[in-house]
PDB file of C-alpha atoms in Angstrom:
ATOM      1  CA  UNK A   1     -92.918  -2.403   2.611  1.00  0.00           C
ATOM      2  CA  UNK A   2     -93.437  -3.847  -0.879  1.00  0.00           C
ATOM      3  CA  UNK A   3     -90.789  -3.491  -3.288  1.00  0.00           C
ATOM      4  CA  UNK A   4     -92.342  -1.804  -7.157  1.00  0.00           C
ATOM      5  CA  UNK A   5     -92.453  -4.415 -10.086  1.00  0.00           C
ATOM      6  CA  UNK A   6     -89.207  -4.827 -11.392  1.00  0.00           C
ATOM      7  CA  UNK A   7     -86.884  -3.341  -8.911  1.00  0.00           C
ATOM      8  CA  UNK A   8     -84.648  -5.836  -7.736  1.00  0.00           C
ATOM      9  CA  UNK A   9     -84.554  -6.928  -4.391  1.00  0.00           C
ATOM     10  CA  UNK A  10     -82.545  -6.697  -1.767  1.00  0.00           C
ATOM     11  CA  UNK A  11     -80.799  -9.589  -0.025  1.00  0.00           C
ATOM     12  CA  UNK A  12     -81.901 -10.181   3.570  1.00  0.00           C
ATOM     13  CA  UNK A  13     -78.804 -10.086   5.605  1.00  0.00           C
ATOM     14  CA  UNK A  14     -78.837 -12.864   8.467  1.00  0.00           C
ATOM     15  CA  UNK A  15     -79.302 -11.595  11.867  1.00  0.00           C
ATOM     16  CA  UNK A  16     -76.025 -11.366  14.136  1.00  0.00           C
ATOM     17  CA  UNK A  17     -75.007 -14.757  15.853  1.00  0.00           C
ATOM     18  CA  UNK A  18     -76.627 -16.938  13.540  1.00  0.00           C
ATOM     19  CA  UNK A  19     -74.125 -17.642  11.648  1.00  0.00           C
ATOM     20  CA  UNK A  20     -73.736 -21.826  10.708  1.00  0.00           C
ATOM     21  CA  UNK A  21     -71.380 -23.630  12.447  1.00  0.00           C
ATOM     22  CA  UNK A  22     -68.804 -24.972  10.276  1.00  0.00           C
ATOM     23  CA  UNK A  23     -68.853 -28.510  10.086  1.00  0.00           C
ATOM     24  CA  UNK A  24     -65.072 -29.141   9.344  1.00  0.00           C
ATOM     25  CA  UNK A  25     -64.535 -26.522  12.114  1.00  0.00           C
ATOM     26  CA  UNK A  26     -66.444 -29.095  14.280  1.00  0.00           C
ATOM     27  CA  UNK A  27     -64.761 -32.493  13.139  1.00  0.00           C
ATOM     28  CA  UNK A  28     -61.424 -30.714  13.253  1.00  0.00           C
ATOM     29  CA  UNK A  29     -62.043 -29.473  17.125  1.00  0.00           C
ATOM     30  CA  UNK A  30     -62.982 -33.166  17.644  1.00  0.00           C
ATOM     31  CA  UNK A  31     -60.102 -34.811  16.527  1.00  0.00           C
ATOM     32  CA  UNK A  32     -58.078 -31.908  18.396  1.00  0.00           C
ATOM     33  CA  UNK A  33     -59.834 -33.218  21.418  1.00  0.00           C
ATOM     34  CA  UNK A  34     -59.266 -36.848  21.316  1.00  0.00           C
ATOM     35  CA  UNK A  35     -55.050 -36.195  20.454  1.00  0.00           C
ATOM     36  CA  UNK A  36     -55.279 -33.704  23.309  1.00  0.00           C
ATOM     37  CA  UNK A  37     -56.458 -36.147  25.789  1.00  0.00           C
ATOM     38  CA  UNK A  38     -54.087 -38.900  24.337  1.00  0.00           C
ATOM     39  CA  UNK A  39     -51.216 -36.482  24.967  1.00  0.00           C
ATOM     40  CA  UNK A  40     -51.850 -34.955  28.050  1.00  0.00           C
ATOM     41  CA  UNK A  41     -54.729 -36.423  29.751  1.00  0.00           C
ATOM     42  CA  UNK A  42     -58.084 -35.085  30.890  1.00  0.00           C
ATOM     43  CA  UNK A  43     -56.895 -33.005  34.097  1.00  0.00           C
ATOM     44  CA  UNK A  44     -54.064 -30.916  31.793  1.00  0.00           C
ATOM     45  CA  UNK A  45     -56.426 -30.594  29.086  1.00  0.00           C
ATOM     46  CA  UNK A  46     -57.201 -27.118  28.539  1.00  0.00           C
ATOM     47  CA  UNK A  47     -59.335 -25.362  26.078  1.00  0.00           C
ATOM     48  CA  UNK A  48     -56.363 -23.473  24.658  1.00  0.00           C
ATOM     49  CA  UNK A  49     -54.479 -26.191  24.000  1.00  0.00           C
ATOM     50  CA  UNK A  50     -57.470 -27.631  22.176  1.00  0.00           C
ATOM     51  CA  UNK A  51     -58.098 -24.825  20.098  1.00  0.00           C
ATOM     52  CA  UNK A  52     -54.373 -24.728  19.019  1.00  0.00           C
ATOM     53  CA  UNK A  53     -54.151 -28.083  18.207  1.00  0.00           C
ATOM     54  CA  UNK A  54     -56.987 -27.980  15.632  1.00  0.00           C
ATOM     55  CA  UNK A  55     -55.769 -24.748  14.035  1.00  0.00           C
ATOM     56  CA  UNK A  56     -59.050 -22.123  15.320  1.00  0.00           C
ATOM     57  CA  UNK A  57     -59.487 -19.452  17.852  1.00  0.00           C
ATOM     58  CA  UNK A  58     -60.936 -20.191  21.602  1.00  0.00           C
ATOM     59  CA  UNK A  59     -64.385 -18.991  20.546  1.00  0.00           C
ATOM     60  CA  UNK A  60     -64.770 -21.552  17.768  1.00  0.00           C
ATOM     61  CA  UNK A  61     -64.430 -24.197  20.855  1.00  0.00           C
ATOM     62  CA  UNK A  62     -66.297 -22.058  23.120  1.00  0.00           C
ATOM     63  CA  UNK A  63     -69.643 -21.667  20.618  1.00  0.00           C
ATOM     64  CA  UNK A  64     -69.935 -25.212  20.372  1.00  0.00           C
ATOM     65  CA  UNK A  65     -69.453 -26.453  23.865  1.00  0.00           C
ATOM     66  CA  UNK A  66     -69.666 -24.539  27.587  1.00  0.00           C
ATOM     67  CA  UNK A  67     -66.435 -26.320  29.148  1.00  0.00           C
ATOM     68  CA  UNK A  68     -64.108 -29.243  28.266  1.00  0.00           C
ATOM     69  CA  UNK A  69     -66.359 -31.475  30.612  1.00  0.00           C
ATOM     70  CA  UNK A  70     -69.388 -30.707  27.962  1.00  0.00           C
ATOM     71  CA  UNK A  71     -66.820 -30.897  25.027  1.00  0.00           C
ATOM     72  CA  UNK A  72     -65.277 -34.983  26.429  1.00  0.00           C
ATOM     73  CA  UNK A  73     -68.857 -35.834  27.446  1.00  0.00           C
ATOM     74  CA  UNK A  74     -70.357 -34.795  23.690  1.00  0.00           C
ATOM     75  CA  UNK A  75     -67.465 -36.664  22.273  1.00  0.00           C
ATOM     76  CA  UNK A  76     -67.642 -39.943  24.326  1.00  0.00           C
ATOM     77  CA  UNK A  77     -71.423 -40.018  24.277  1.00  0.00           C
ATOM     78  CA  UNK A  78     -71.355 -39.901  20.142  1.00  0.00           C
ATOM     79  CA  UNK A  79     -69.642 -43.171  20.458  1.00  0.00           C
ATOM     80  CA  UNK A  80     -73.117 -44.966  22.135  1.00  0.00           C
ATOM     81  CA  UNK A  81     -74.776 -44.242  18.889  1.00  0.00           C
ATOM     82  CA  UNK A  82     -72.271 -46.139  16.394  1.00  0.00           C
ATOM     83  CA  UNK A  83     -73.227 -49.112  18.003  1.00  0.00           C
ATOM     84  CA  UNK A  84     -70.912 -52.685  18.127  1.00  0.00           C
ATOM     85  CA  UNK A  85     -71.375 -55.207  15.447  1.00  0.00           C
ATOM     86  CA  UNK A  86     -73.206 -58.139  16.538  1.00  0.00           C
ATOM     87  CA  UNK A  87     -71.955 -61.434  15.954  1.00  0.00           C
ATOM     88  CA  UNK A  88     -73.183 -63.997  13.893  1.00  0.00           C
ATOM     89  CA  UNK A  89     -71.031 -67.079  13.085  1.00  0.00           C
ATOM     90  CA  UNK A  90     -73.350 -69.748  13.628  1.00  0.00           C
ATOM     91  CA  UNK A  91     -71.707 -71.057  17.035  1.00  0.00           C
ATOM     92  CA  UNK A  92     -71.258 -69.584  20.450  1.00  0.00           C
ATOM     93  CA  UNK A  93     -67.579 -70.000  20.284  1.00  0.00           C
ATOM     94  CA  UNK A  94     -66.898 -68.454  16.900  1.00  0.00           C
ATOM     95  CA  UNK A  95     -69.423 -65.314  18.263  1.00  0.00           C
ATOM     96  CA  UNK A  96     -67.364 -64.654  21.799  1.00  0.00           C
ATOM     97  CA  UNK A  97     -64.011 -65.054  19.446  1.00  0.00           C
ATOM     98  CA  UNK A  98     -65.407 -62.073  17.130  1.00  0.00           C
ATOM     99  CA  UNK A  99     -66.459 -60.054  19.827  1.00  0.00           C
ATOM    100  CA  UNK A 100     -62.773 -60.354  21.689  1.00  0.00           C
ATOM    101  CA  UNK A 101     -61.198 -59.317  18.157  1.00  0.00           C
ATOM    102  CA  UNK A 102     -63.489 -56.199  17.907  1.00  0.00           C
ATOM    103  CA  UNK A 103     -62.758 -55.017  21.446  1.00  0.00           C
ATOM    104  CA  UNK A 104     -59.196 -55.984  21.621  1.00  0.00           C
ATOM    105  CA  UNK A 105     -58.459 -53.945  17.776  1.00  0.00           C
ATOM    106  CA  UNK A 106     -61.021 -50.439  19.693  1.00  0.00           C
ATOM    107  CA  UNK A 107     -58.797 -50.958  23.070  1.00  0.00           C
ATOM    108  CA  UNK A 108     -55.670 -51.154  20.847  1.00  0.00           C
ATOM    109  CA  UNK A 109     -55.800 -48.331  18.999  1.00  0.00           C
ATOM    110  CA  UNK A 110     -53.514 -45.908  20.308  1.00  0.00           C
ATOM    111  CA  UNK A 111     -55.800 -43.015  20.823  1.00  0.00           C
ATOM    112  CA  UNK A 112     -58.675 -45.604  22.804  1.00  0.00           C
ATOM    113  CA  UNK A 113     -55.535 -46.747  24.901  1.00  0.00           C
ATOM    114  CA  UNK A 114     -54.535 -43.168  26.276  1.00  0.00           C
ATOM    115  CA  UNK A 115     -58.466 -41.848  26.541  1.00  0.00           C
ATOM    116  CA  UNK A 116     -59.870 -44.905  28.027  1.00  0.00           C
ATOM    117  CA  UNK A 117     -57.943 -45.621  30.908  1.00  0.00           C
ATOM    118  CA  UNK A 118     -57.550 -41.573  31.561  1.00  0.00           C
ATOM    119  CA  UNK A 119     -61.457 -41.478  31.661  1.00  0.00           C
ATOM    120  CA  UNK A 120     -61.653 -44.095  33.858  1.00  0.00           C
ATOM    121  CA  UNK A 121     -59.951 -42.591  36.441  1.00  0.00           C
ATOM    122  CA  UNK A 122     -62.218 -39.578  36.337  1.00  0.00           C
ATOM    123  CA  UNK A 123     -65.086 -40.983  36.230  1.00  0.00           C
ATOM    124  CA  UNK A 124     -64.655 -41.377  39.624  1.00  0.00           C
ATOM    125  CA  UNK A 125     -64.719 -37.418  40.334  1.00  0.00           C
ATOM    126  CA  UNK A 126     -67.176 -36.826  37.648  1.00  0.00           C
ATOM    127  CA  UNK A 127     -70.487 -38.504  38.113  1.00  0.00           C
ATOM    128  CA  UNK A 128     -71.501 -36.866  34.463  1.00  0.00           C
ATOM    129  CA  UNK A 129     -68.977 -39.098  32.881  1.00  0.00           C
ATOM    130  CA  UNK A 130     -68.969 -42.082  34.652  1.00  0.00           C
ATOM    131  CA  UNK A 131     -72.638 -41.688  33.521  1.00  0.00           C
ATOM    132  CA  UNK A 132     -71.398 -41.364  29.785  1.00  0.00           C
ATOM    133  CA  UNK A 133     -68.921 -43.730  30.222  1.00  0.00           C
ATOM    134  CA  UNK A 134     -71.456 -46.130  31.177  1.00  0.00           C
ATOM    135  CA  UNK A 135     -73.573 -45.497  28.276  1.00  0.00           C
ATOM    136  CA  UNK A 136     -70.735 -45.208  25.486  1.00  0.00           C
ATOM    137  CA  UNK A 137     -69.016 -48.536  26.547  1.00  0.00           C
ATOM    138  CA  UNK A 138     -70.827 -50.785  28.864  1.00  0.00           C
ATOM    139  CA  UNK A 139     -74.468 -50.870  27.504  1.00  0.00           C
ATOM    140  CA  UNK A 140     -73.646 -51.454  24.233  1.00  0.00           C
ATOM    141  CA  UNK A 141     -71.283 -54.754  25.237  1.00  0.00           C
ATOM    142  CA  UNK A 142     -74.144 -55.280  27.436  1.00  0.00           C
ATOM    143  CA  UNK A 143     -76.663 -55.218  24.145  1.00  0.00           C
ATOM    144  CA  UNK A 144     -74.463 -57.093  21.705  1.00  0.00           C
ATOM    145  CA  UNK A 145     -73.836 -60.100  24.556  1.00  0.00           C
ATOM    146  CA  UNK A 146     -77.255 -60.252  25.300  1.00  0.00           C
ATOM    147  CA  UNK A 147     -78.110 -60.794  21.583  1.00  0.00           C
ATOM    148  CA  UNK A 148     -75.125 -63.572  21.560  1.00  0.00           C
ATOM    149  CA  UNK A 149     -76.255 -65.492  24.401  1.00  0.00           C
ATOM    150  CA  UNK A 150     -80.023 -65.484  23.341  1.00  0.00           C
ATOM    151  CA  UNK A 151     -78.799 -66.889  20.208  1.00  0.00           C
ATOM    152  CA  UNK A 152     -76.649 -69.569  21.538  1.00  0.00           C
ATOM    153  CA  UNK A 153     -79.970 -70.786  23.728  1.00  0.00           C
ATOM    154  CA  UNK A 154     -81.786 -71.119  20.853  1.00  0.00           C
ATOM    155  CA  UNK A 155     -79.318 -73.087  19.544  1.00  0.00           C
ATOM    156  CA  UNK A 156     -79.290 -74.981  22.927  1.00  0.00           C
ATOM    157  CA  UNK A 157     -75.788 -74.275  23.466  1.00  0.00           C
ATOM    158  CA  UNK A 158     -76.423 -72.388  26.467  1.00  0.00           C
ATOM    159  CA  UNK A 159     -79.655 -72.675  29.153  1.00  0.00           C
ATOM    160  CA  UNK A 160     -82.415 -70.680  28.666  1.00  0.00           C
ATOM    161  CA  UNK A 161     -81.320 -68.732  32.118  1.00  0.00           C
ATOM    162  CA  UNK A 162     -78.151 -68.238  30.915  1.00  0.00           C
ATOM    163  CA  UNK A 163     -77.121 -64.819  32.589  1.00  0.00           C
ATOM    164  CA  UNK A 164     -75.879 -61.885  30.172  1.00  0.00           C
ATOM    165  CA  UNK A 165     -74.284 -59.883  32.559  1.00  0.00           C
ATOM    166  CA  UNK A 166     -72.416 -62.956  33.993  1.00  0.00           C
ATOM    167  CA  UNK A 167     -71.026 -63.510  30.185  1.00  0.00           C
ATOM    168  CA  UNK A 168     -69.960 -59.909  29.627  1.00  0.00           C
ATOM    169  CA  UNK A 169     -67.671 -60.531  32.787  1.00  0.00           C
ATOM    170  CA  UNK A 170     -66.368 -63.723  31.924  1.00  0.00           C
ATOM    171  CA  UNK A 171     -65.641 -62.988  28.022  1.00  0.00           C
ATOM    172  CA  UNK A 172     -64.806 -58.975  27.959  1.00  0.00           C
ATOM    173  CA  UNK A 173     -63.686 -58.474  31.716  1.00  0.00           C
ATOM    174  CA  UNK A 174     -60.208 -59.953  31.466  1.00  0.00           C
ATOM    175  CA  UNK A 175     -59.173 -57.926  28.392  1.00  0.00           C
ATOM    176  CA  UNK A 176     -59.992 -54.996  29.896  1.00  0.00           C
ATOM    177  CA  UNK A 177     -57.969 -56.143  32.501  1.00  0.00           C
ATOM    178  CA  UNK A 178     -55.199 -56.898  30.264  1.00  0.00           C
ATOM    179  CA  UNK A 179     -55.304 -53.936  27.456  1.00  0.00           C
ATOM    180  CA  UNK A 180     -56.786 -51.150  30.419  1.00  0.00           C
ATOM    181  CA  UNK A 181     -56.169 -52.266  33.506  1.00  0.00           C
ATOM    182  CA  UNK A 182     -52.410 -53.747  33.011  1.00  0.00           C
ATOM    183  CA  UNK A 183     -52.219 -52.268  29.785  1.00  0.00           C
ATOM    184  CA  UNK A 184     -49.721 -55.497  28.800  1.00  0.00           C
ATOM    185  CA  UNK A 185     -49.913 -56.577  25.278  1.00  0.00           C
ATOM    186  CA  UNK A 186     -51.698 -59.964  24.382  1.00  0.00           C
ATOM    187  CA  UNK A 187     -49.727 -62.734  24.082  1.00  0.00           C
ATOM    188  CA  UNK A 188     -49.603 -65.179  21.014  1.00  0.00           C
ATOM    189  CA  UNK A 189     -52.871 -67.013  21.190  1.00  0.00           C
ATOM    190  CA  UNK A 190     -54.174 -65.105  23.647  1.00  0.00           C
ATOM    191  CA  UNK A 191     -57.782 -64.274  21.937  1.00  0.00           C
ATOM    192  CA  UNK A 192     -58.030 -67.512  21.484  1.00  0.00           C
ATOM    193  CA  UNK A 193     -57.534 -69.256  24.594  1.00  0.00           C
ATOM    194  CA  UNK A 194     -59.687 -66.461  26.306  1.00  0.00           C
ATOM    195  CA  UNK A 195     -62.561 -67.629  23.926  1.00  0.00           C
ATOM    196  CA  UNK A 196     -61.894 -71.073  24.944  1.00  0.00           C
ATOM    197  CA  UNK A 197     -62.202 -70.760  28.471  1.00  0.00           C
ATOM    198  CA  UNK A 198     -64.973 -68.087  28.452  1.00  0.00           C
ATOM    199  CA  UNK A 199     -67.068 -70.565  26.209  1.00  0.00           C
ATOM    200  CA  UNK A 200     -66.375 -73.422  29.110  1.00  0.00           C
ATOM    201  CA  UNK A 201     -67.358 -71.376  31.899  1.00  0.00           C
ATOM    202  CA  UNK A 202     -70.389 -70.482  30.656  1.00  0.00           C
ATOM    203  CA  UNK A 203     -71.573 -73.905  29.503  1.00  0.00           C
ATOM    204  CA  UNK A 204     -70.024 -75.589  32.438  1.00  0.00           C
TER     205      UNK A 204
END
């Protein structure tokens, strides 16, 4: 139907259910998520109690994500796409010290050190986020250690067959132990002697 010259025209009204989904709706659910799982852990973790943490009703949760499986599996795959800064000091020592400063301040912070280990121990009921898991934390340590011990071979510090996976182990492995694992805070020094003796076993 054409409207006559000069009427003025009426607004088209959006058609039900497509309504925008708010974005501080969104981040706010998020952070509800993340306190929720640092309070009470993934198996007490309930929709409700997400939704009244951040303040909105069940179907603000509910339109964005089926279950709290999709909600923790959104959440913890986001964190594969920030990515890990890559070290580049110059030497092979002063990279593996940089990288054991940026994972020991993640696994310190006090949300990390409630979700982590909590996730952990589902992952082994819940293929989907042992999956996630794998993806959000390991293959990005995996990346950035790859990219240090390429450099340190063309520096010649290391052998050109120097094995990546072998150096995540050595350098990363025992403060997950530690800060996960354990969950015993780091001595004096610690970071340091860890670099130390990673950095010899890998050039021994």
């Amino acid at each position: 139907m054409t409207t006559p010259a000069g009427s003025p025209r009426t607004p088209r009204r959006a058609p039900a259910g497509a309504a925008v989904l708010r974005e501080d709706v969104t981040e706010a659910i998020r952070a509800a998520v993340f306190e929720e799982l640092a309070a009470v852990g993934f198996a007490r973790m309930s929709i409700e109690g997400i939704a009244r943490r951040a303040g909105v009703g069940k179907t603000a949760v509910y339109r964005r994500w089926k279950s709290k499986l999709s909600l923790v599996l959104d959440l913890v795959g986001a964190l594969a796409v920030q990515g890990l800064p890559t070290p580049a000091t110059g030497s092979l020592h002063g990279d593996v010290r940089a990288l054991l400063e940026v994972a020991a301040h993640a696994l310190r912070h006090p949300v990390a050190s409630q979700v982590v280990p909590d996730l952990l121990v589902e992952a082994a009921r819940h293929p989907e986020i042992a999956d996630t898991l794998k993806a959000a934390l390991l293959d990005p340590q995996q990346g950035v250690v790859a990219q240090v011990v390429r450099a340190a071979v063309e520096r010649g510090e290391l052998p050109a067959d120097a094995d990546p996976d072998r150096a995540l182990d050595l350098v990363v492995g025992p403060l997950y132990w530690r800060l996960v694992v354990v969950r015993t805070e780091l001595p004096e020094g610690y970071l340091d002697d860890l670099a130390r003796s990673a950095v010899a076993a890998l050039t021994a």
